[in-house]
CSV table of C-alpha atoms in Angstrom, one decimal:
chain,number,residue,atom,x,y,z
A,13,MET,CA,56.3,20.5,-1.9
A,14,ILE,CA,55.9,18.4,1.4
A,15,LYS,CA,52.8,20.5,2.6
A,16,SER,CA,50.9,20.3,-1.0
A,17,PHE,CA,51.6,16.7,-0.8
A,18,ALA,CA,50.1,16.3,2.5
A,19,LEU,CA,47.1,18.2,1.9
A,20,PHE,CA,46.4,16.2,-1.4
A,21,ILE,CA,46.2,13.2,1.0
A,22,LEU,CA,43.8,15.0,3.6
A,23,LEU,CA,41.5,16.1,0.5
A,24,SER,CA,41.9,12.5,-0.3
A,25,LEU,CA,40.6,10.9,2.6
A,26,SER,CA,37.7,13.7,2.8
A,27,ILE,CA,36.7,12.5,-0.2
A,28,SER,CA,36.6,8.9,0.5
A,29,SER,CA,35.0,9.5,3.5
A,30,CYS,CA,32.1,10.5,2.4
A,31,SER,CA,31.8,8.4,-0.6
A,32,ASN,CA,31.7,5.4,2.3
A,33,ASN,CA,28.9,6.9,4.4
A,34,ASP,CA,26.9,7.8,1.6
A,35,ASP,CA,23.8,5.1,1.9
A,36,THR,CA,21.8,6.3,-1.2
A,37,ASP,CA,21.1,3.9,-3.9
A,38,SER,CA,23.4,5.1,-6.7
A,39,SER,CA,21.3,3.4,-9.3
A,40,ILE,CA,18.3,6.1,-8.6
A,41,PRO,CA,18.7,9.0,-11.0
A,42,THR,CA,19.1,12.2,-9.2
A,43,GLU,CA,16.0,14.0,-11.5
A,44,SER,CA,13.4,15.9,-9.4
A,45,MET,CA,10.2,13.9,-8.5
A,46,TYR,CA,7.9,14.2,-11.3
A,47,PHE,CA,3.6,13.7,-11.4
A,48,PRO,CA,1.6,13.5,-14.0
A,49,PRO,CA,-1.4,15.9,-14.8
A,50,THR,CA,-4.5,15.2,-13.3
A,51,THR,CA,-6.4,15.2,-16.1
A,52,GLY,CA,-5.4,13.4,-19.6
A,53,SER,CA,-3.1,10.6,-20.4
A,54,THR,CA,0.1,12.4,-20.7
A,55,TRP,CA,2.7,10.7,-18.1
A,56,GLU,CA,6.4,10.9,-18.9
A,57,THR,CA,8.3,7.9,-19.6
A,58,LYS,CA,12.2,6.6,-18.4
A,59,SER,CA,13.8,3.9,-20.6
A,60,ARG,CA,15.5,0.6,-18.5
A,61,SER,CA,18.6,1.3,-20.6
A,62,SER,CA,19.0,5.0,-18.8
A,63,LEU,CA,18.7,3.5,-15.1
A,64,GLY,CA,21.3,0.8,-16.6
A,65,TRP,CA,18.9,-2.1,-16.0
A,66,ASN,CA,19.1,-6.0,-17.1
A,67,GLU,CA,17.5,-5.2,-20.5
A,68,SER,CA,17.6,-9.0,-21.2
A,69,ALA,CA,15.9,-10.2,-17.9
A,70,THR,CA,12.7,-8.0,-19.3
A,71,GLN,CA,11.4,-11.1,-21.0
A,72,ASP,CA,11.6,-13.3,-18.2
A,73,LEU,CA,9.6,-11.5,-16.2
A,74,LYS,CA,6.9,-10.2,-18.7
A,75,ASP,CA,6.7,-14.3,-19.1
A,76,PHE,CA,6.3,-15.2,-15.2
A,77,LEU,CA,3.8,-12.2,-15.4
A,78,ILE,CA,1.6,-13.9,-18.7
A,79,GLU,CA,2.1,-17.3,-16.6
A,80,LYS,CA,0.9,-16.0,-13.3
A,81,ASN,CA,-2.7,-14.6,-15.1
A,82,THR,CA,-1.7,-10.9,-14.7
A,83,LYS,CA,-3.5,-8.1,-16.6
A,84,SER,CA,-1.6,-5.1,-16.1
A,85,PHE,CA,2.4,-4.3,-14.6
A,86,MET,CA,4.0,-1.0,-14.0
A,87,ILE,CA,6.9,0.3,-12.5
A,88,LEU,CA,7.4,3.9,-11.8
A,89,VAL,CA,10.6,5.4,-10.7
A,90,ASN,CA,11.0,9.1,-9.7
A,91,GLY,CA,7.4,9.0,-11.0
A,92,ARG,CA,8.3,8.2,-14.3
A,93,ILE,CA,6.9,5.3,-16.7
A,94,VAL,CA,9.5,2.9,-16.7
A,95,MET,CA,7.7,-0.2,-17.8
A,96,GLU,CA,3.9,-0.6,-18.7
A,97,GLU,CA,2.5,-4.2,-19.8
A,98,TYR,CA,-1.3,-5.4,-20.7
A,99,PHE,CA,-1.9,-8.8,-20.9
A,100,ASN,CA,-4.4,-11.0,-21.9
A,101,GLY,CA,-6.9,-8.9,-23.3
A,102,HIS,CA,-6.4,-6.0,-20.6
A,103,THR,CA,-5.6,-1.9,-21.6
A,104,ALA,CA,-4.9,0.5,-20.0
A,105,THR,CA,-8.7,1.9,-20.0
A,106,ASP,CA,-10.0,-1.3,-18.1
A,107,THR,CA,-10.7,-1.2,-14.6
A,108,TRP,CA,-10.2,-3.8,-12.6
A,109,GLU,CA,-10.8,-4.4,-8.5
A,110,TRP,CA,-8.3,-3.6,-6.0
A,111,ASN,CA,-10.1,-6.2,-3.3
A,112,SER,CA,-8.0,-5.9,-0.2
A,113,ALA,CA,-5.7,-3.2,-1.1
A,114,GLY,CA,-8.2,-0.6,-1.4
A,115,LYS,CA,-7.9,-0.9,2.5
A,116,THR,CA,-5.1,1.8,1.8
A,117,LEU,CA,-7.7,3.6,0.5
A,118,VAL,CA,-10.0,3.8,3.2
A,119,ALA,CA,-7.1,4.3,6.1
A,120,THR,CA,-6.1,7.6,3.8
A,121,SER,CA,-9.4,8.8,4.3
A,122,THR,CA,-9.2,8.2,7.8
A,123,GLY,CA,-6.7,10.2,8.3
A,124,LEU,CA,-8.0,13.0,6.0
A,125,ALA,CA,-11.1,13.1,8.0
A,126,GLN,CA,-9.0,13.2,11.2
A,127,GLN,CA,-7.1,16.1,9.2
A,128,ASP,CA,-10.1,17.9,8.8
A,129,GLY,CA,-11.2,17.7,12.5
A,130,LEU,CA,-13.9,15.4,11.8
A,131,LEU,CA,-12.6,12.6,14.2
A,132,ALA,CA,-9.9,11.4,15.9
A,133,ILE,CA,-8.5,8.2,15.8
A,134,ASN,CA,-8.1,7.5,19.2
A,135,ASN,CA,-11.8,8.1,20.1
A,136,LYS,CA,-13.9,5.3,20.3
A,137,ALA,CA,-15.4,3.8,17.3
A,138,SER,CA,-18.9,3.8,18.9
A,139,ASP,CA,-18.5,7.9,19.2
A,140,TYR,CA,-19.4,7.8,15.2
A,141,LEU,CA,-21.3,4.9,14.7
A,142,GLY,CA,-23.3,4.4,18.2
A,143,ALA,CA,-24.0,2.6,20.6
A,144,SER,CA,-24.5,-1.2,20.2
A,145,TRP,CA,-22.6,-1.5,16.4
A,146,THR,CA,-21.6,-4.6,17.5
A,147,ASN,CA,-23.3,-7.7,19.1
A,148,MET,CA,-20.2,-7.4,22.1
A,149,PRO,CA,-20.7,-6.6,25.6
A,150,LEU,CA,-21.2,-2.8,26.2
A,151,ASP,CA,-17.9,-2.6,28.0
A,152,LYS,CA,-16.2,-4.7,25.3
A,153,GLU,CA,-17.3,-2.8,22.5
A,154,ASN,CA,-16.6,0.8,24.2
A,155,LEU,CA,-12.9,-0.6,24.2
A,156,ILE,CA,-12.2,-0.3,19.9
A,157,THR,CA,-11.0,2.7,19.0
A,158,VAL,CA,-10.8,4.0,15.4
A,159,ARG,CA,-7.2,3.3,15.7
A,160,ASN,CA,-8.0,-0.9,16.5
A,161,LEU,CA,-9.9,-0.6,13.4
A,162,LEU,CA,-6.7,0.7,11.7
A,163,THR,CA,-4.5,-1.6,12.8
A,164,MET,CA,-6.6,-5.0,12.9
A,165,THR,CA,-6.9,-5.3,16.5
A,166,SER,CA,-10.6,-5.0,17.1
A,167,GLY,CA,-11.1,-7.9,19.3
A,168,ILE,CA,-13.8,-8.8,16.8
A,169,ASP,CA,-14.3,-12.5,15.6
A,170,ASP,CA,-12.6,-13.0,12.4
A,171,THR,CA,-13.5,-16.1,11.3
A,172,LYS,CA,-17.3,-14.6,10.7
A,173,GLU,CA,-17.1,-12.6,7.2
A,174,LEU,CA,-20.5,-11.1,7.5
A,175,VAL,CA,-19.6,-7.1,8.9
A,176,ILE,CA,-23.2,-6.8,9.9
A,177,LYS,CA,-24.4,-6.4,14.2
A,178,PRO,CA,-25.0,-10.2,14.8
A,179,ASN,CA,-21.4,-11.4,13.4
A,180,LEU,CA,-19.5,-9.4,15.2
A,181,THR,CA,-18.8,-10.9,18.5
A,182,TYR,CA,-16.3,-10.7,21.1
A,183,VAL,CA,-12.7,-12.9,20.8
A,184,ALA,CA,-10.4,-10.6,23.0
A,185,ASP,CA,-10.1,-7.2,24.5
A,186,ALA,CA,-9.2,-4.7,21.8
A,187,GLY,CA,-5.5,-4.3,21.4
A,188,THR,CA,-4.4,-7.3,22.4
A,189,ARG,CA,-5.0,-9.6,19.6
A,190,TRP,CA,-4.3,-8.9,15.9
A,191,ALA,CA,-6.8,-10.4,13.1
A,192,TYR,CA,-6.7,-9.9,9.7
A,193,SER,CA,-11.1,-9.2,8.9
A,194,ASN,CA,-13.4,-7.1,7.1
A,195,VAL,CA,-14.4,-5.3,10.1
A,196,PHE,CA,-12.4,-2.2,9.0
A,197,GLN,CA,-15.2,-1.4,6.4
A,198,LYS,CA,-16.7,0.5,9.5
A,199,LEU,CA,-14.4,2.8,8.8
A,200,THR,CA,-16.0,3.9,6.0
A,201,ASP,CA,-19.1,4.4,7.8
A,202,ILE,CA,-17.5,6.2,10.6
A,203,VAL,CA,-15.8,8.8,7.7
A,204,SER,CA,-19.2,9.1,6.3
A,205,ASP,CA,-20.6,10.1,10.0
A,206,ALA,CA,-18.1,12.1,10.6
A,207,SER,CA,-18.2,14.0,7.3
A,208,GLY,CA,-22.0,14.0,6.8
A,209,LYS,CA,-21.0,13.0,3.6
A,210,PRO,CA,-21.7,9.7,1.7
A,211,PHE,CA,-18.0,7.5,1.9
A,212,GLU,CA,-17.7,7.9,-1.7
A,213,THR,CA,-18.2,11.8,-2.1
A,214,TYR,CA,-15.5,12.2,0.6
A,215,PHE,CA,-13.2,10.0,-0.7
A,216,ASN,CA,-13.5,12.0,-4.5
A,217,GLU,CA,-13.4,15.4,-2.7
A,218,LYS,CA,-10.5,14.8,-0.7
A,219,LEU,CA,-8.5,12.4,-2.6
A,220,LYS,CA,-9.6,10.5,-5.9
A,221,ASN,CA,-9.9,14.1,-7.8
A,222,LYS,CA,-6.6,15.9,-6.6
A,223,ILE,CA,-4.3,13.2,-7.6
A,224,GLY,CA,-6.7,12.5,-10.8
A,225,MET,CA,-7.7,9.0,-10.0
A,226,ASP,CA,-10.0,7.4,-12.1
A,227,GLY,CA,-12.3,4.2,-10.5
A,228,PHE,CA,-15.9,3.8,-8.4
A,229,TRP,CA,-16.2,1.9,-5.1
A,230,ASN,CA,-18.6,-1.0,-4.8
A,231,PHE,CA,-20.0,-1.2,-1.5
A,232,GLY,CA,-21.2,-4.7,-0.4
A,233,THR,CA,-22.6,-7.0,2.5
A,234,ILE,CA,-19.4,-8.6,2.6
A,235,PHE,CA,-16.8,-6.6,0.9
A,236,THR,CA,-16.3,-3.3,-0.1
A,237,ILE,CA,-14.2,-3.0,-3.2
A,238,TYR,CA,-12.5,-0.5,-5.4
A,239,HIS,CA,-12.3,-0.5,-9.0
A,240,SER,CA,-9.8,1.8,-11.2
A,241,SER,CA,-7.5,1.7,-13.9
A,242,THR,CA,-3.8,0.4,-13.5
A,243,ARG,CA,-2.6,4.1,-14.0
A,244,SER,CA,-4.8,5.2,-10.9
A,245,MET,CA,-3.6,2.6,-8.6
A,246,SER,CA,-0.1,4.1,-9.6
A,247,ARG,CA,-1.4,7.2,-8.9
A,248,PHE,CA,-1.9,6.5,-5.6
A,249,GLY,CA,1.2,4.9,-5.2
A,250,LEU,CA,2.9,7.7,-6.4
A,251,LEU,CA,1.2,9.8,-3.3
A,252,ALA,CA,2.4,7.3,-0.6
A,253,LEU,CA,6.0,7.2,-2.2
A,254,ASN,CA,5.9,10.7,-1.6
A,255,LYS,CA,4.1,10.7,1.9
A,256,GLY,CA,0.9,11.8,0.9
A,257,LYS,CA,2.2,15.0,-1.4
A,258,TRP,CA,1.3,15.5,-5.0
A,259,ASN,CA,3.2,17.9,-6.5
A,260,ASN,CA,3.1,20.9,-4.2
A,261,GLU,CA,0.5,19.9,-2.3
A,262,GLN,CA,0.7,18.0,0.7
A,263,ILE,CA,-2.6,16.0,0.6
A,264,VAL,CA,-2.2,13.7,3.3
A,265,ASN,CA,-0.2,14.9,6.9
A,266,GLU,CA,3.2,13.9,6.4
A,267,SER,CA,2.9,12.5,10.0
A,268,PHE,CA,-0.2,10.3,9.2
A,269,PHE,CA,1.7,8.6,6.4
A,270,ASN,CA,4.5,8.2,8.4
A,271,GLU,CA,2.0,6.7,10.8
A,272,SER,CA,0.3,4.9,8.3
A,273,THR,CA,3.7,3.0,7.2
A,274,THR,CA,5.3,1.9,10.4
A,275,THR,CA,4.6,-0.7,12.9
A,276,SER,CA,1.3,-0.1,14.4
A,277,GLN,CA,1.1,-2.4,17.0
A,278,THR,CA,3.8,-5.2,18.7
A,279,ILE,CA,1.9,-8.3,17.9
A,280,ASN,CA,2.3,-7.9,14.3
A,281,PRO,CA,5.3,-5.8,13.4
A,282,SER,CA,4.5,-6.4,9.6
A,283,TYR,CA,1.3,-4.1,9.5
A,284,GLY,CA,0.4,-0.2,9.8
A,285,TYR,CA,-3.0,1.3,9.6
A,286,LEU,CA,-3.9,-1.3,6.7
A,287,TRP,CA,-0.6,-1.4,5.0
A,288,TRP,CA,1.9,-4.2,4.7
A,289,LEU,CA,5.7,-3.4,5.5
A,290,ASN,CA,8.6,-5.6,5.0
A,291,GLY,CA,11.7,-6.1,6.5
A,292,LYS,CA,10.3,-6.8,10.0
A,293,THR,CA,11.4,-9.5,12.2
A,294,LYS,CA,8.1,-11.7,12.2
A,295,TYR,CA,5.1,-11.0,10.5
A,296,MET,CA,1.1,-12.6,10.3
A,297,ILE,CA,-0.7,-13.4,7.9
A,298,PRO,CA,-5.0,-13.8,7.0
A,299,SER,CA,-7.0,-16.2,8.5
A,300,GLU,CA,-4.6,-17.3,10.9
A,301,GLN,CA,-2.4,-16.7,14.3
A,302,THR,CA,0.5,-18.2,13.9
A,303,VAL,CA,3.4,-15.7,14.0
A,304,TYR,CA,6.2,-16.4,11.2
A,305,PRO,CA,9.6,-15.2,11.9
A,306,GLY,CA,11.7,-12.9,9.2
A,307,SER,CA,10.8,-10.8,6.8
A,308,LEU,CA,7.4,-10.6,4.7
A,309,VAL,CA,8.8,-10.6,1.4
A,310,PRO,CA,12.5,-11.9,1.7
A,311,ASN,CA,13.5,-10.6,-1.6
A,312,ALA,CA,12.1,-7.4,-1.7
A,313,PRO,CA,13.7,-4.7,-0.6
A,314,ALA,CA,13.5,-4.1,3.5
A,315,ASP,CA,12.3,-0.7,3.5
A,316,MET,CA,9.5,-1.5,1.0
A,317,PHE,CA,5.4,-1.4,2.3
A,318,ALA,CA,2.7,-2.5,0.3
A,319,ALA,CA,-1.1,-2.7,-0.3
A,320,MET,CA,-2.1,-5.7,-1.0
A,321,GLY,CA,-5.4,-7.5,-2.1
A,322,ALA,CA,-6.4,-10.6,-2.5
A,323,SER,CA,-5.9,-12.8,-6.4
A,324,ASP,CA,-2.6,-10.8,-6.1
A,325,GLN,CA,-3.3,-7.1,-6.5
A,326,ARG,CA,-0.7,-5.5,-5.5
A,327,ILE,CA,0.9,-1.9,-5.5
A,328,TYR,CA,5.0,-1.9,-4.0
A,329,VAL,CA,6.4,1.0,-2.6
A,330,VAL,CA,10.1,1.2,-2.3
A,331,PRO,CA,11.3,5.0,-1.0
A,332,SER,CA,15.0,3.9,-1.3
A,333,LYS,CA,14.9,3.1,-5.5
A,334,LYS,CA,12.0,6.1,-5.5
A,335,MET,CA,10.3,3.2,-7.1
A,336,VAL,CA,6.3,2.1,-7.4
A,337,ILE,CA,5.3,-1.3,-8.5
A,338,VAL,CA,1.9,-2.1,-9.4
A,339,ARG,CA,0.2,-5.1,-10.5
A,340,MET,CA,-3.4,-6.5,-11.2
A,341,GLY,CA,-4.9,-9.4,-12.5
A,342,ASP,CA,-6.7,-13.1,-11.2
A,343,ALA,CA,-5.0,-15.4,-9.0
A,344,SER,CA,-1.4,-15.9,-9.9
A,345,ASP,CA,-2.8,-19.4,-8.2
A,346,PRO,CA,-6.1,-20.5,-9.1
A,347,ASP,CA,-6.1,-23.2,-5.5
A,348,ASN,CA,-5.6,-20.0,-3.5
A,349,PRO,CA,-7.0,-16.9,-4.5
A,350,ASN,CA,-8.0,-15.5,-1.4
A,351,PHE,CA,-4.9,-14.5,0.6
A,352,ALA,CA,-3.8,-10.7,0.5
A,353,VAL,CA,-0.4,-12.3,1.3
A,354,SER,CA,1.5,-15.5,-0.9
A,355,GLY,CA,4.0,-16.6,-2.2
A,356,PHE,CA,3.8,-14.9,-5.4
A,357,ASP,CA,5.4,-11.9,-3.8
A,358,ASN,CA,8.7,-13.2,-3.3
A,359,ALA,CA,8.4,-15.1,-6.7
A,360,LEU,CA,7.6,-11.9,-8.3
A,361,TRP,CA,10.4,-10.0,-6.8
A,362,LYS,CA,13.3,-12.3,-7.6
A,363,LYS,CA,12.1,-11.6,-11.2
A,364,ILE,CA,11.7,-8.1,-10.8
A,365,ASN,CA,15.4,-7.9,-9.1
A,366,ALA,CA,17.0,-9.7,-12.0
A,367,VAL,CA,15.6,-6.5,-14.1
A,368,ILE,CA,16.9,-3.7,-11.8
A,369,ASN,CA,19.9,-4.9,-10.3
């Protein structure tokens, strides 16, 4: 009797210990990850009630999205659609601009070119662009690597928007200064040179077609912008959630996706390879050299990483919740439309948390 009771106590302590050490989110279903077919409109759904979400807070979230000039909003959990909303006349088949959220597509394409053995991100950018692609002294230009373009640490003057040679002037040695600018667009030229194909052709073959995205690139002198449907934006978010894997195919090396979504330099720890990172000790924002203490989006999960574009185009990826959230639309604040990072994110996540928690 005593031995049986002792065994019961040991088993109880063991179970309790396992329970206390389990840091997984109990609100996430244990079902397998789902990937929609690459053709057609079939996409599995999941009800909010089955996830135990607060349905009564959903309308408040929708009202906020409408008030903030949103055109579309999606939430995926384990790849399944839990929420899909369209506002202000926008539909599931309409395309919209990603703005700087599309930088992450360029970063991923650069990783694919490295994976194919066409380039190395630690090589000089001039290995692919040729000498004198900037207006900098040659010794300073030669300091700029492909990786510097991926991390916004090229040292090129960020106050001049036009990405043409006369405007690509020296401010600091590459790697010593973080500054958000459009010079990242030179990565499309690098991928094109390395692959021997137009960037869009390479992108379509290696990424877009493999995960069933729609959309097109608009290449301009100042901006290079991708346009797609909301579901296609969500497809890319799902690829990112799965670290470059789609169904049973590892499209992008997991190691490169891990690098992309990890602090890439010490100046702005909230930035990876053209991805924004939450949960760090400090952050910087576009058009400033100010360093702000704390997390980029305090109301969002610390492990969230995000594609962020002007006028609040967003892909939020939250690995701990197996979640992807997409927002497309006009600027939430028409008086401040251009920042990739804005107070909109924290306000939106307050509304999201009321639903999902």
